[in-house]
mmCIF file with all atom_site columns, C-alpha atoms in Angstrom:
data_model
loop_
_atom_site.group_PDB
_atom_site.id
_atom_site.type_symbol
_atom_site.label_atom_id
_atom_site.label_alt_id
_atom_site.label_comp_id
_atom_site.label_asym_id
_atom_site.label_entity_id
_atom_site.label_seq_id
_atom_site.pdbx_PDB_ins_code
_atom_site.Cartn_x
_atom_site.Cartn_y
_atom_site.Cartn_z
_atom_site.occupancy
_atom_site.B_iso_or_equiv
_atom_site.pdbx_formal_charge
_atom_site.auth_seq_id
_atom_site.auth_comp_id
_atom_site.auth_asym_id
_atom_site.auth_atom_id
_atom_site.pdbx_PDB_model_num
ATOM 1   C CA . MET A 1 1   ? 96.508  97.886  101.527 1.00 0.00 ? 1460 MET A CA 1
ATOM 2   C CA . LEU A 1 2   ? 95.202  99.684  104.599 1.00 0.00 ? 1461 LEU A CA 1
ATOM 3   C CA . LEU A 1 3   ? 93.429  97.182  105.603 1.00 0.00 ? 1462 LEU A CA 1
ATOM 4   C CA . LEU A 1 4   ? 96.153  94.011  104.768 1.00 0.00 ? 1463 LEU A CA 1
ATOM 5   C CA . ARG A 1 5   ? 98.203  96.251  107.237 1.00 0.00 ? 1464 ARG A CA 1
ATOM 6   C CA . GLU A 1 6   ? 95.798  97.144  110.091 1.00 0.00 ? 1465 GLU A CA 1
ATOM 7   C CA . ILE A 1 7   ? 93.375  94.330  110.337 1.00 0.00 ? 1466 ILE A CA 1
ATOM 8   C CA . GLU A 1 8   ? 95.418  91.453  108.825 1.00 0.00 ? 1467 GLU A CA 1
ATOM 9   C CA . ASP A 1 9   ? 98.387  92.921  110.321 1.00 0.00 ? 1468 ASP A CA 1
ATOM 10  C CA . MET A 1 10  ? 100.632 92.026  107.460 1.00 0.00 ? 1469 MET A CA 1
ATOM 11  C CA . SER A 1 11  ? 104.337 93.575  107.563 1.00 0.00 ? 1470 SER A CA 1
ATOM 12  C CA . TYR A 1 12  ? 105.157 95.699  103.752 1.00 0.00 ? 1471 TYR A CA 1
ATOM 13  C CA . GLU A 1 13  ? 107.523 92.743  103.139 1.00 0.00 ? 1472 GLU A CA 1
ATOM 14  C CA . GLU A 1 14  ? 104.389 90.108  103.053 1.00 0.00 ? 1473 GLU A CA 1
ATOM 15  C CA . ILE A 1 15  ? 101.982 92.882  101.512 1.00 0.00 ? 1474 ILE A CA 1
ATOM 16  C CA . ALA A 1 16  ? 104.303 93.797  98.695  1.00 0.00 ? 1475 ALA A CA 1
ATOM 17  C CA . ARG A 1 17  ? 104.309 90.002  98.034  1.00 0.00 ? 1476 ARG A CA 1
ATOM 18  C CA . VAL A 1 18  ? 100.887 89.564  97.841  1.00 0.00 ? 1477 VAL A CA 1
ATOM 19  C CA . LEU A 1 19  ? 99.919  92.602  95.630  1.00 0.00 ? 1478 LEU A CA 1
ATOM 20  C CA . SER A 1 20  ? 102.758 92.036  93.626  1.00 0.00 ? 1479 SER A CA 1
ATOM 21  C CA . VAL A 1 21  ? 104.393 95.637  94.157  1.00 0.00 ? 1480 VAL A CA 1
ATOM 22  C CA . SER A 1 22  ? 107.323 96.917  95.498  1.00 0.00 ? 1481 SER A CA 1
ATOM 23  C CA . GLU A 1 23  ? 108.079 97.511  99.548  1.00 0.00 ? 1482 GLU A CA 1
ATOM 24  C CA . GLY A 1 24  ? 108.478 101.413 98.604  1.00 0.00 ? 1483 GLY A CA 1
ATOM 25  C CA . THR A 1 25  ? 104.851 101.262 96.841  1.00 0.00 ? 1484 THR A CA 1
ATOM 26  C CA . VAL A 1 26  ? 103.434 99.922  99.850  1.00 0.00 ? 1485 VAL A CA 1
ATOM 27  C CA . LYS A 1 27  ? 104.803 102.460 101.672 1.00 0.00 ? 1486 LYS A CA 1
ATOM 28  C CA . SER A 1 28  ? 103.882 105.297 99.962  1.00 0.00 ? 1487 SER A CA 1
ATOM 29  C CA . ARG A 1 29  ? 100.341 103.928 99.290  1.00 0.00 ? 1488 ARG A CA 1
ATOM 30  C CA . LEU A 1 30  ? 99.965  103.316 103.030 1.00 0.00 ? 1489 LEU A CA 1
ATOM 31  C CA . ALA A 1 31  ? 101.258 107.027 104.175 1.00 0.00 ? 1490 ALA A CA 1
ATOM 32  C CA . ARG A 1 32  ? 98.567  108.175 101.477 1.00 0.00 ? 1491 ARG A CA 1
ATOM 33  C CA . ALA A 1 33  ? 95.789  106.445 102.576 1.00 0.00 ? 1492 ALA A CA 1
ATOM 34  C CA . ARG A 1 34  ? 96.570  107.393 106.080 1.00 0.00 ? 1493 ARG A CA 1
ATOM 35  C CA . ALA A 1 35  ? 96.854  110.976 105.220 1.00 0.00 ? 1494 ALA A CA 1
ATOM 36  C CA . ALA A 1 36  ? 93.557  110.739 103.198 1.00 0.00 ? 1495 ALA A CA 1
ATOM 37  C CA . ILE A 1 37  ? 91.679  109.422 106.380 1.00 0.00 ? 1496 ILE A CA 1
ATOM 38  C CA . ILE A 1 38  ? 93.312  111.876 108.783 1.00 0.00 ? 1497 ILE A CA 1
ATOM 39  C CA . GLU A 1 39  ? 92.104  114.311 105.767 1.00 0.00 ? 1498 GLU A CA 1
ATOM 40  C CA . GLU A 1 40  ? 88.503  113.406 105.904 1.00 0.00 ? 1499 GLU A CA 1
ATOM 41  C CA . THR A 1 41  ? 88.325  113.086 109.645 1.00 0.00 ? 1500 THR A CA 1
ATOM 42  C CA . GLY A 1 42  ? 89.919  116.498 110.274 1.00 0.00 ? 1501 GLY A CA 1
ATOM 43  C CA . GLY A 1 43  ? 92.602  114.455 112.455 1.00 0.00 ? 1502 GLY A CA 1
ATOM 44  C CA . ASN A 1 44  ? 90.052  112.776 114.845 1.00 0.00 ? 1503 ASN A CA 1
ATOM 45  C CA . ALA A 1 45  ? 89.678  109.264 113.183 1.00 0.00 ? 1504 ALA A CA 1
ATOM 46  C CA . SER A 1 46  ? 87.650  107.934 116.099 1.00 0.00 ? 1505 SER A CA 1
ATOM 47  C CA . MET B 2 1   ? 113.751 121.214 121.034 1.00 0.00 ? 1154 MET B CA 1
ATOM 48  C CA . ILE B 2 2   ? 113.571 122.561 117.664 1.00 0.00 ? 1155 ILE B CA 1
ATOM 49  C CA . THR B 2 3   ? 115.452 120.767 115.065 1.00 0.00 ? 1156 THR B CA 1
ATOM 50  C CA . GLU B 2 4   ? 116.886 122.549 111.851 1.00 0.00 ? 1157 GLU B CA 1
ATOM 51  C CA . GLU B 2 5   ? 116.741 119.070 109.837 1.00 0.00 ? 1158 GLU B CA 1
ATOM 52  C CA . PRO B 2 6   ? 114.320 119.273 107.094 1.00 0.00 ? 1159 PRO B CA 1
ATOM 53  C CA . CYS B 2 7   ? 111.356 117.538 108.149 1.00 0.00 ? 1160 CYS B CA 1
ATOM 54  C CA . PRO B 2 8   ? 110.469 113.201 107.100 1.00 0.00 ? 1161 PRO B CA 1
ATOM 55  C CA . LYS B 2 9   ? 108.230 112.890 104.516 1.00 0.00 ? 1162 LYS B CA 1
ATOM 56  C CA . ILE B 2 10  ? 104.769 111.509 105.341 1.00 0.00 ? 1163 ILE B CA 1
ATOM 57  C CA . GLU B 2 11  ? 105.934 108.544 104.159 1.00 0.00 ? 1164 GLU B CA 1
ATOM 58  C CA . ALA B 2 12  ? 108.725 107.988 106.520 1.00 0.00 ? 1165 ALA B CA 1
ATOM 59  C CA . LEU B 2 13  ? 105.994 108.900 109.496 1.00 0.00 ? 1166 LEU B CA 1
ATOM 60  C CA . SER B 2 14  ? 103.675 106.241 108.736 1.00 0.00 ? 1167 SER B CA 1
ATOM 61  C CA . ALA B 2 15  ? 106.642 103.881 108.398 1.00 0.00 ? 1168 ALA B CA 1
ATOM 62  C CA . LEU B 2 16  ? 107.720 104.821 111.778 1.00 0.00 ? 1169 LEU B CA 1
ATOM 63  C CA . THR B 2 17  ? 104.002 103.552 113.341 1.00 0.00 ? 1170 THR B CA 1
ATOM 64  C CA . ASP B 2 18  ? 104.297 100.763 111.393 1.00 0.00 ? 1171 ASP B CA 1
ATOM 65  C CA . GLY B 2 19  ? 107.774 99.799  113.172 1.00 0.00 ? 1172 GLY B CA 1
ATOM 66  C CA . GLU B 2 20  ? 109.246 99.608  109.215 1.00 0.00 ? 1173 GLU B CA 1
ATOM 67  C CA . LEU B 2 21  ? 112.026 101.928 109.915 1.00 0.00 ? 1174 LEU B CA 1
ATOM 68  C CA . ARG B 2 22  ? 115.600 101.404 110.184 1.00 0.00 ? 1175 ARG B CA 1
ATOM 69  C CA . GLU B 2 23  ? 116.863 101.633 113.667 1.00 0.00 ? 1176 GLU B CA 1
ATOM 70  C CA . ALA B 2 24  ? 118.680 104.478 112.888 1.00 0.00 ? 1177 ALA B CA 1
ATOM 71  C CA . GLU B 2 25  ? 116.228 106.027 110.805 1.00 0.00 ? 1178 GLU B CA 1
ATOM 72  C CA . ARG B 2 26  ? 113.706 105.729 113.601 1.00 0.00 ? 1179 ARG B CA 1
ATOM 73  C CA . ILE B 2 27  ? 115.999 107.130 116.263 1.00 0.00 ? 1180 ILE B CA 1
ATOM 74  C CA . ALA B 2 28  ? 116.306 110.268 113.728 1.00 0.00 ? 1181 ALA B CA 1
ATOM 75  C CA . ILE B 2 29  ? 112.816 111.092 112.992 1.00 0.00 ? 1182 ILE B CA 1
ATOM 76  C CA . GLU B 2 30  ? 111.512 110.213 116.276 1.00 0.00 ? 1183 GLU B CA 1
ATOM 77  C CA . ALA B 2 31  ? 114.353 112.747 117.582 1.00 0.00 ? 1184 ALA B CA 1
ATOM 78  C CA . HIS B 2 32  ? 113.308 115.015 114.837 1.00 0.00 ? 1185 HIS B CA 1
ATOM 79  C CA . ALA B 2 33  ? 109.501 114.801 115.050 1.00 0.00 ? 1186 ALA B CA 1
ATOM 80  C CA . ALA B 2 34  ? 109.999 115.196 119.316 1.00 0.00 ? 1187 ALA B CA 1
ATOM 81  C CA . GLY B 2 35  ? 110.773 118.945 119.015 1.00 0.00 ? 1188 GLY B CA 1
ATOM 82  C CA . CYS B 2 36  ? 109.047 119.771 115.509 1.00 0.00 ? 1189 CYS B CA 1
ATOM 83  C CA . PRO B 2 37  ? 105.945 121.684 115.491 1.00 0.00 ? 1190 PRO B CA 1
ATOM 84  C CA . LEU B 2 38  ? 104.456 120.136 112.514 1.00 0.00 ? 1191 LEU B CA 1
ATOM 85  C CA . CYS B 2 39  ? 106.038 116.432 112.659 1.00 0.00 ? 1192 CYS B CA 1
ATOM 86  C CA . ALA B 2 40  ? 104.936 115.974 116.172 1.00 0.00 ? 1193 ALA B CA 1
ATOM 87  C CA . PRO B 2 41  ? 101.355 116.479 115.799 1.00 0.00 ? 1194 PRO B CA 1
ATOM 88  C CA . ALA B 2 42  ? 101.303 114.658 112.258 1.00 0.00 ? 1195 ALA B CA 1
ATOM 89  C CA . LEU B 2 43  ? 102.927 111.428 114.254 1.00 0.00 ? 1196 LEU B CA 1
ATOM 90  C CA . ALA B 2 44  ? 100.508 111.837 116.772 1.00 0.00 ? 1197 ALA B CA 1
ATOM 91  C CA . ARG B 2 45  ? 97.746  111.640 114.391 1.00 0.00 ? 1198 ARG B CA 1
ATOM 92  C CA . LEU B 2 46  ? 99.147  108.768 112.527 1.00 0.00 ? 1199 LEU B CA 1
ATOM 93  C CA . ARG B 2 47  ? 99.891  106.891 115.659 1.00 0.00 ? 1200 ARG B CA 1
ATOM 94  C CA . ARG B 2 48  ? 95.938  107.935 116.909 1.00 0.00 ? 1201 ARG B CA 1
ATOM 95  C CA . LEU B 2 49  ? 95.150  106.425 113.670 1.00 0.00 ? 1202 LEU B CA 1
ATOM 96  C CA . ARG B 2 50  ? 97.207  103.198 114.385 1.00 0.00 ? 1203 ARG B CA 1
ATOM 97  C CA . SER B 2 51  ? 95.401  102.793 117.771 1.00 0.00 ? 1204 SER B CA 1
ATOM 98  C CA . ASP B 2 52  ? 91.521  103.264 116.305 1.00 0.00 ? 1205 ASP B CA 1
ATOM 99  C CA . PHE B 2 53  ? 92.529  100.404 114.096 1.00 0.00 ? 1206 PHE B CA 1
ATOM 100 C CA . ALA B 2 54  ? 93.442  98.333  116.564 1.00 0.00 ? 1207 ALA B CA 1
ATOM 101 C CA . ALA B 2 55  ? 90.484  99.039  118.792 1.00 0.00 ? 1208 ALA B CA 1
ATOM 102 C CA . LEU B 2 56  ? 88.362  97.824  116.275 1.00 0.00 ? 1209 LEU B CA 1
ATOM 103 C CA . PRO B 2 57  ? 86.348  94.556  116.937 1.00 0.00 ? 1210 PRO B CA 1
ATOM 104 C CA . GLN B 2 58  ? 87.822  91.888  115.897 1.00 0.00 ? 1211 GLN B CA 1
ATOM 105 C CA . PRO B 2 59  ? 86.031  88.827  113.813 1.00 0.00 ? 1212 PRO B CA 1
ATOM 106 C CA . ALA B 2 60  ? 85.454  85.748  115.605 1.00 0.00 ? 1213 ALA B CA 1
ATOM 107 C CA . ARG B 2 61  ? 87.855  83.595  114.125 1.00 0.00 ? 1214 ARG B CA 1
ATOM 108 C CA . GLU B 2 62  ? 87.279  80.746  116.431 1.00 0.00 ? 1215 GLU B CA 1
ATOM 109 C CA . PHE B 2 63  ? 83.987  79.970  114.502 1.00 0.00 ? 1216 PHE B CA 1
ATOM 110 C CA . ASP B 2 64  ? 84.548  76.924  112.575 1.00 0.00 ? 1217 ASP B CA 1
ATOM 111 C CA . VAL B 2 65  ? 82.105  76.195  109.941 1.00 0.00 ? 1218 VAL B CA 1
ATOM 112 C CA . ALA B 2 66  ? 83.603  72.298  109.396 1.00 0.00 ? 1219 ALA B CA 1
ATOM 113 C CA . ALA B 2 67  ? 81.333  70.838  111.955 1.00 0.00 ? 1220 ALA B CA 1
ATOM 114 C CA . ASP B 2 68  ? 78.150  72.036  110.658 1.00 0.00 ? 1221 ASP B CA 1
ATOM 115 C CA . VAL B 2 69  ? 78.978  70.887  107.013 1.00 0.00 ? 1222 VAL B CA 1
ATOM 116 C CA . ASP B 2 70  ? 79.939  67.940  108.408 1.00 0.00 ? 1223 ASP B CA 1
ATOM 117 C CA . ARG B 2 71  ? 76.988  67.406  110.004 1.00 0.00 ? 1224 ARG B CA 1
ATOM 118 C CA . ARG B 2 72  ? 74.734  68.681  107.099 1.00 0.00 ? 1225 ARG B CA 1
ATOM 119 C CA . ILE B 2 73  ? 76.292  66.103  104.417 1.00 0.00 ? 1226 ILE B CA 1
ATOM 120 C CA . GLY B 2 74  ? 75.428  63.523  107.285 1.00 0.00 ? 1227 GLY B CA 1
ATOM 121 C CA . GLU B 2 75  ? 72.216  64.453  107.009 1.00 0.00 ? 1228 GLU B CA 1
ATOM 122 C CA . MET B 2 76  ? 71.887  64.245  103.800 1.00 0.00 ? 1229 MET B CA 1
ATOM 123 C CA . THR B 2 77  ? 73.571  61.069  102.752 1.00 0.00 ? 1230 THR B CA 1
ATOM 124 C CA . ALA B 2 78  ? 71.458  59.225  105.457 1.00 0.00 ? 1231 ALA B CA 1
ATOM 125 C CA . ARG B 2 79  ? 68.316  60.265  104.115 1.00 0.00 ? 1232 ARG B CA 1
ATOM 126 C CA . PRO B 2 80  ? 67.082  58.724  100.829 1.00 0.00 ? 1233 PRO B CA 1
ATOM 127 C CA . SER B 2 81  ? 67.052  61.160  97.854  1.00 0.00 ? 1234 SER B CA 1
ATOM 128 C CA . PRO B 2 82  ? 63.184  61.659  97.590  1.00 0.00 ? 1235 PRO B CA 1
ATOM 129 C CA . LYS B 2 83  ? 63.822  62.450  93.695  1.00 0.00 ? 1236 LYS B CA 1
ATOM 130 C CA . ARG B 2 84  ? 65.234  59.571  92.442  1.00 0.00 ? 1237 ARG B CA 1
ATOM 131 C CA . PRO B 2 85  ? 62.511  57.603  90.638  1.00 0.00 ? 1238 PRO B CA 1
ATOM 132 C CA . ARG B 2 86  ? 61.899  53.967  92.017  1.00 0.00 ? 1239 ARG B CA 1
ATOM 133 C CA . ILE B 2 87  ? 60.637  51.012  90.210  1.00 0.00 ? 1240 ILE B CA 1
ATOM 134 C CA . ALA B 2 88  ? 57.858  49.126  92.082  1.00 0.00 ? 1241 ALA B CA 1
ATOM 135 C CA . ARG B 2 89  ? 58.216  45.787  93.149  1.00 0.00 ? 1242 ARG B CA 1
ATOM 136 C CA . GLY B 2 90  ? 56.308  43.647  90.719  1.00 0.00 ? 1243 GLY B CA 1
ATOM 137 C CA . ARG B 2 91  ? 56.577  46.368  87.913  1.00 0.00 ? 1244 ARG B CA 1
ATOM 138 C CA . TRP B 2 92  ? 59.574  45.668  86.773  1.00 0.00 ? 1245 TRP B CA 1
ATOM 139 C CA . TRP B 2 93  ? 58.103  42.823  84.101  1.00 0.00 ? 1246 TRP B CA 1
ATOM 140 C CA . GLN B 2 94  ? 56.721  46.515  82.530  1.00 0.00 ? 1247 GLN B CA 1
ATOM 141 C CA . ALA B 2 95  ? 59.977  47.869  82.510  1.00 0.00 ? 1248 ALA B CA 1
ATOM 142 C CA . ALA B 2 96  ? 61.485  45.054  81.226  1.00 0.00 ? 1249 ALA B CA 1
ATOM 143 C CA . LEU B 2 97  ? 58.225  45.250  77.839  1.00 0.00 ? 1250 LEU B CA 1
ATOM 144 C CA . LEU B 2 98  ? 58.564  48.906  77.397  1.00 0.00 ? 1251 LEU B CA 1
ATOM 145 C CA . ALA B 2 99  ? 62.702  49.154  76.911  1.00 0.00 ? 1252 ALA B CA 1
ATOM 146 C CA . PRO B 2 100 ? 62.568  47.155  73.735  1.00 0.00 ? 1253 PRO B CA 1
ATOM 147 C CA . ALA B 2 101 ? 58.993  48.365  72.850  1.00 0.00 ? 1254 ALA B CA 1
ATOM 148 C CA . GLY B 2 102 ? 60.847  51.737  72.477  1.00 0.00 ? 1255 GLY B CA 1
ATOM 149 C CA . ALA B 2 103 ? 63.646  50.803  70.296  1.00 0.00 ? 1256 ALA B CA 1
ATOM 150 C CA . VAL B 2 104 ? 61.113  49.096  67.714  1.00 0.00 ? 1257 VAL B CA 1
ATOM 151 C CA . ALA B 2 105 ? 59.354  51.935  67.895  1.00 0.00 ? 1258 ALA B CA 1
ATOM 152 C CA . VAL B 2 106 ? 62.398  54.274  66.984  1.00 0.00 ? 1259 VAL B CA 1
ATOM 153 C CA . GLY B 2 107 ? 63.577  51.497  64.473  1.00 0.00 ? 1260 GLY B CA 1
ATOM 154 C CA . VAL B 2 108 ? 60.352  51.611  62.659  1.00 0.00 ? 1261 VAL B CA 1
ATOM 155 C CA . GLY B 2 109 ? 60.490  56.111  62.599  1.00 0.00 ? 1262 GLY B CA 1
ATOM 156 C CA . VAL B 2 110 ? 63.733  55.555  60.951  1.00 0.00 ? 1263 VAL B CA 1
ATOM 157 C CA . TRP B 2 111 ? 62.776  53.274  58.549  1.00 0.00 ? 1264 TRP B CA 1
ATOM 158 C CA . LEU B 2 112 ? 59.865  54.834  57.283  1.00 0.00 ? 1265 LEU B CA 1
ATOM 159 C CA . GLY B 2 113 ? 61.501  58.357  57.181  1.00 0.00 ? 1266 GLY B CA 1
ATOM 160 C CA . ALA B 2 114 ? 64.305  56.670  54.792  1.00 0.00 ? 1267 ALA B CA 1
ATOM 161 C CA . LEU B 2 115 ? 61.409  55.675  52.652  1.00 0.00 ? 1268 LEU B CA 1
ATOM 162 C CA . LEU B 2 116 ? 60.361  58.942  52.093  1.00 0.00 ? 1269 LEU B CA 1
ATOM 163 C CA . VAL B 2 117 ? 63.851  60.195  50.950  1.00 0.00 ? 1270 VAL B CA 1
ATOM 164 C CA . PRO B 2 118 ? 64.645  58.976  47.180  1.00 0.00 ? 1271 PRO B CA 1
ATOM 165 C CA . ALA B 2 119 ? 68.129  57.105  46.934  1.00 0.00 ? 1272 ALA B CA 1
ATOM 166 C CA . SER B 2 120 ? 69.358  59.451  44.719  1.00 0.00 ? 1273 SER B CA 1
ATOM 167 C CA . VAL B 2 121 ? 68.461  63.233  44.895  1.00 0.00 ? 1274 VAL B CA 1
ATOM 168 C CA . ALA B 2 122 ? 69.059  65.312  42.294  1.00 0.00 ? 1275 ALA B CA 1
ATOM 169 C CA . MET B 2 123 ? 70.384  68.798  43.189  1.00 0.00 ? 1276 MET B CA 1
ATOM 170 C CA . PRO B 2 124 ? 68.130  71.259  41.576  1.00 0.00 ? 1277 PRO B CA 1
ATOM 171 C CA . SER B 2 125 ? 70.251  73.989  39.552  1.00 0.00 ? 1278 SER B CA 1
ATOM 172 C CA . ALA B 2 126 ? 69.033  76.860  41.878  1.00 0.00 ? 1279 ALA B CA 1
ATOM 173 C CA . GLN B 2 127 ? 70.750  75.565  44.713  1.00 0.00 ? 1280 GLN B CA 1
ATOM 174 C CA . MET B 2 128 ? 73.630  74.428  42.502  1.00 0.00 ? 1281 MET B CA 1
ATOM 175 C CA . ALA B 2 129 ? 74.105  78.211  41.573  1.00 0.00 ? 1282 ALA B CA 1
ATOM 176 C CA . ALA B 2 130 ? 75.627  79.016  45.039  1.00 0.00 ? 1283 ALA B CA 1
ATOM 177 C CA . PHE B 2 131 ? 78.875  76.945  44.074  1.00 0.00 ? 1284 PHE B CA 1
ATOM 178 C CA . SER B 2 132 ? 79.150  79.121  40.971  1.00 0.00 ? 1285 SER B CA 1
ATOM 179 C CA . ALA B 2 133 ? 82.312  80.850  40.056  1.00 0.00 ? 1286 ALA B CA 1
ATOM 180 C CA . LEU B 2 134 ? 80.163  83.621  39.593  1.00 0.00 ? 1287 LEU B CA 1
ATOM 181 C CA . PRO B 2 135 ? 78.259  85.419  42.574  1.00 0.00 ? 1288 PRO B CA 1
ATOM 182 C CA . PRO B 2 136 ? 74.914  85.785  42.100  1.00 0.00 ? 1289 PRO B CA 1
ATOM 183 C CA . GLY B 2 137 ? 73.391  88.569  40.457  1.00 0.00 ? 1290 GLY B CA 1
ATOM 184 C CA . ALA B 2 138 ? 76.895  89.304  38.123  1.00 0.00 ? 1291 ALA B CA 1
ATOM 185 C CA . LEU B 2 139 ? 76.374  90.068  34.764  1.00 0.00 ? 1292 LEU B CA 1
ATOM 186 C CA . CYS B 2 140 ? 78.318  88.216  31.972  1.00 0.00 ? 1293 CYS B CA 1
ATOM 187 C CA . PRO B 2 141 ? 79.463  90.634  28.657  1.00 0.00 ? 1294 PRO B CA 1
ATOM 188 C CA . ALA B 2 142 ? 79.858  87.544  26.620  1.00 0.00 ? 1295 ALA B CA 1
ATOM 189 C CA . PRO B 2 143 ? 78.060  84.126  26.611  1.00 0.00 ? 1296 PRO B CA 1
ATOM 190 C CA . GLY B 2 144 ? 82.095  82.458  26.991  1.00 0.00 ? 1297 GLY B CA 1
ATOM 191 C CA . SER B 2 145 ? 83.600  85.284  29.027  1.00 0.00 ? 1298 SER B CA 1
ATOM 192 C CA . CYS B 2 146 ? 82.236  84.025  32.419  1.00 0.00 ? 1299 CYS B CA 1
ATOM 193 C CA . GLY B 2 147 ? 83.264  80.567  32.043  1.00 0.00 ? 1300 GLY B CA 1
ATOM 194 C CA . ARG B 2 148 ? 80.064  79.128  30.963  1.00 0.00 ? 1301 ARG B CA 1
ATOM 195 C CA . ALA B 2 149 ? 79.557  77.058  27.520  1.00 0.00 ? 1302 ALA B CA 1
ATOM 196 C CA . PRO B 2 150 ? 78.155  79.315  25.152  1.00 0.00 ? 1303 PRO B CA 1
#
């Protein structure tokens, strides 16, 4: 989902349609994925 | 400016970096994050993560394999297939003789095989027992109780 957003540059609506989930699910899963990455990298993703 | 309103969820901050919030919500959260000691660094980290993704090298999408595929198909169709068996000129009469000879050989084989089998084959009783109403090994208390003639 994160790749669809960041690499494919798809909107929440497009991701929801492609993955057959609601936009709210897209929103929450993206946030959790980002939070996990930030957590893993200690806030220094780069 | 420290705001008193509760901090937005991480989902809202994440959606803010994606530009997926409605205008009123975006303004409210940006105003809150500007003065919130928790949300400001969180939003900054989310934005940095987005910019890091944006900085990743993009795959070269201008690469097109269609021309290469067309070229290879052209090469394959241009040269004759080496595996196809070809009958040499002058040998066509040998192939013409072999075809009916093979047919005759198969026909004779079928005819000889048919001679080995009698016209009417009596099925042995041991084989017919498989179709009996009694299962194999079943005990019969009396000769007439199992459907057999006494």
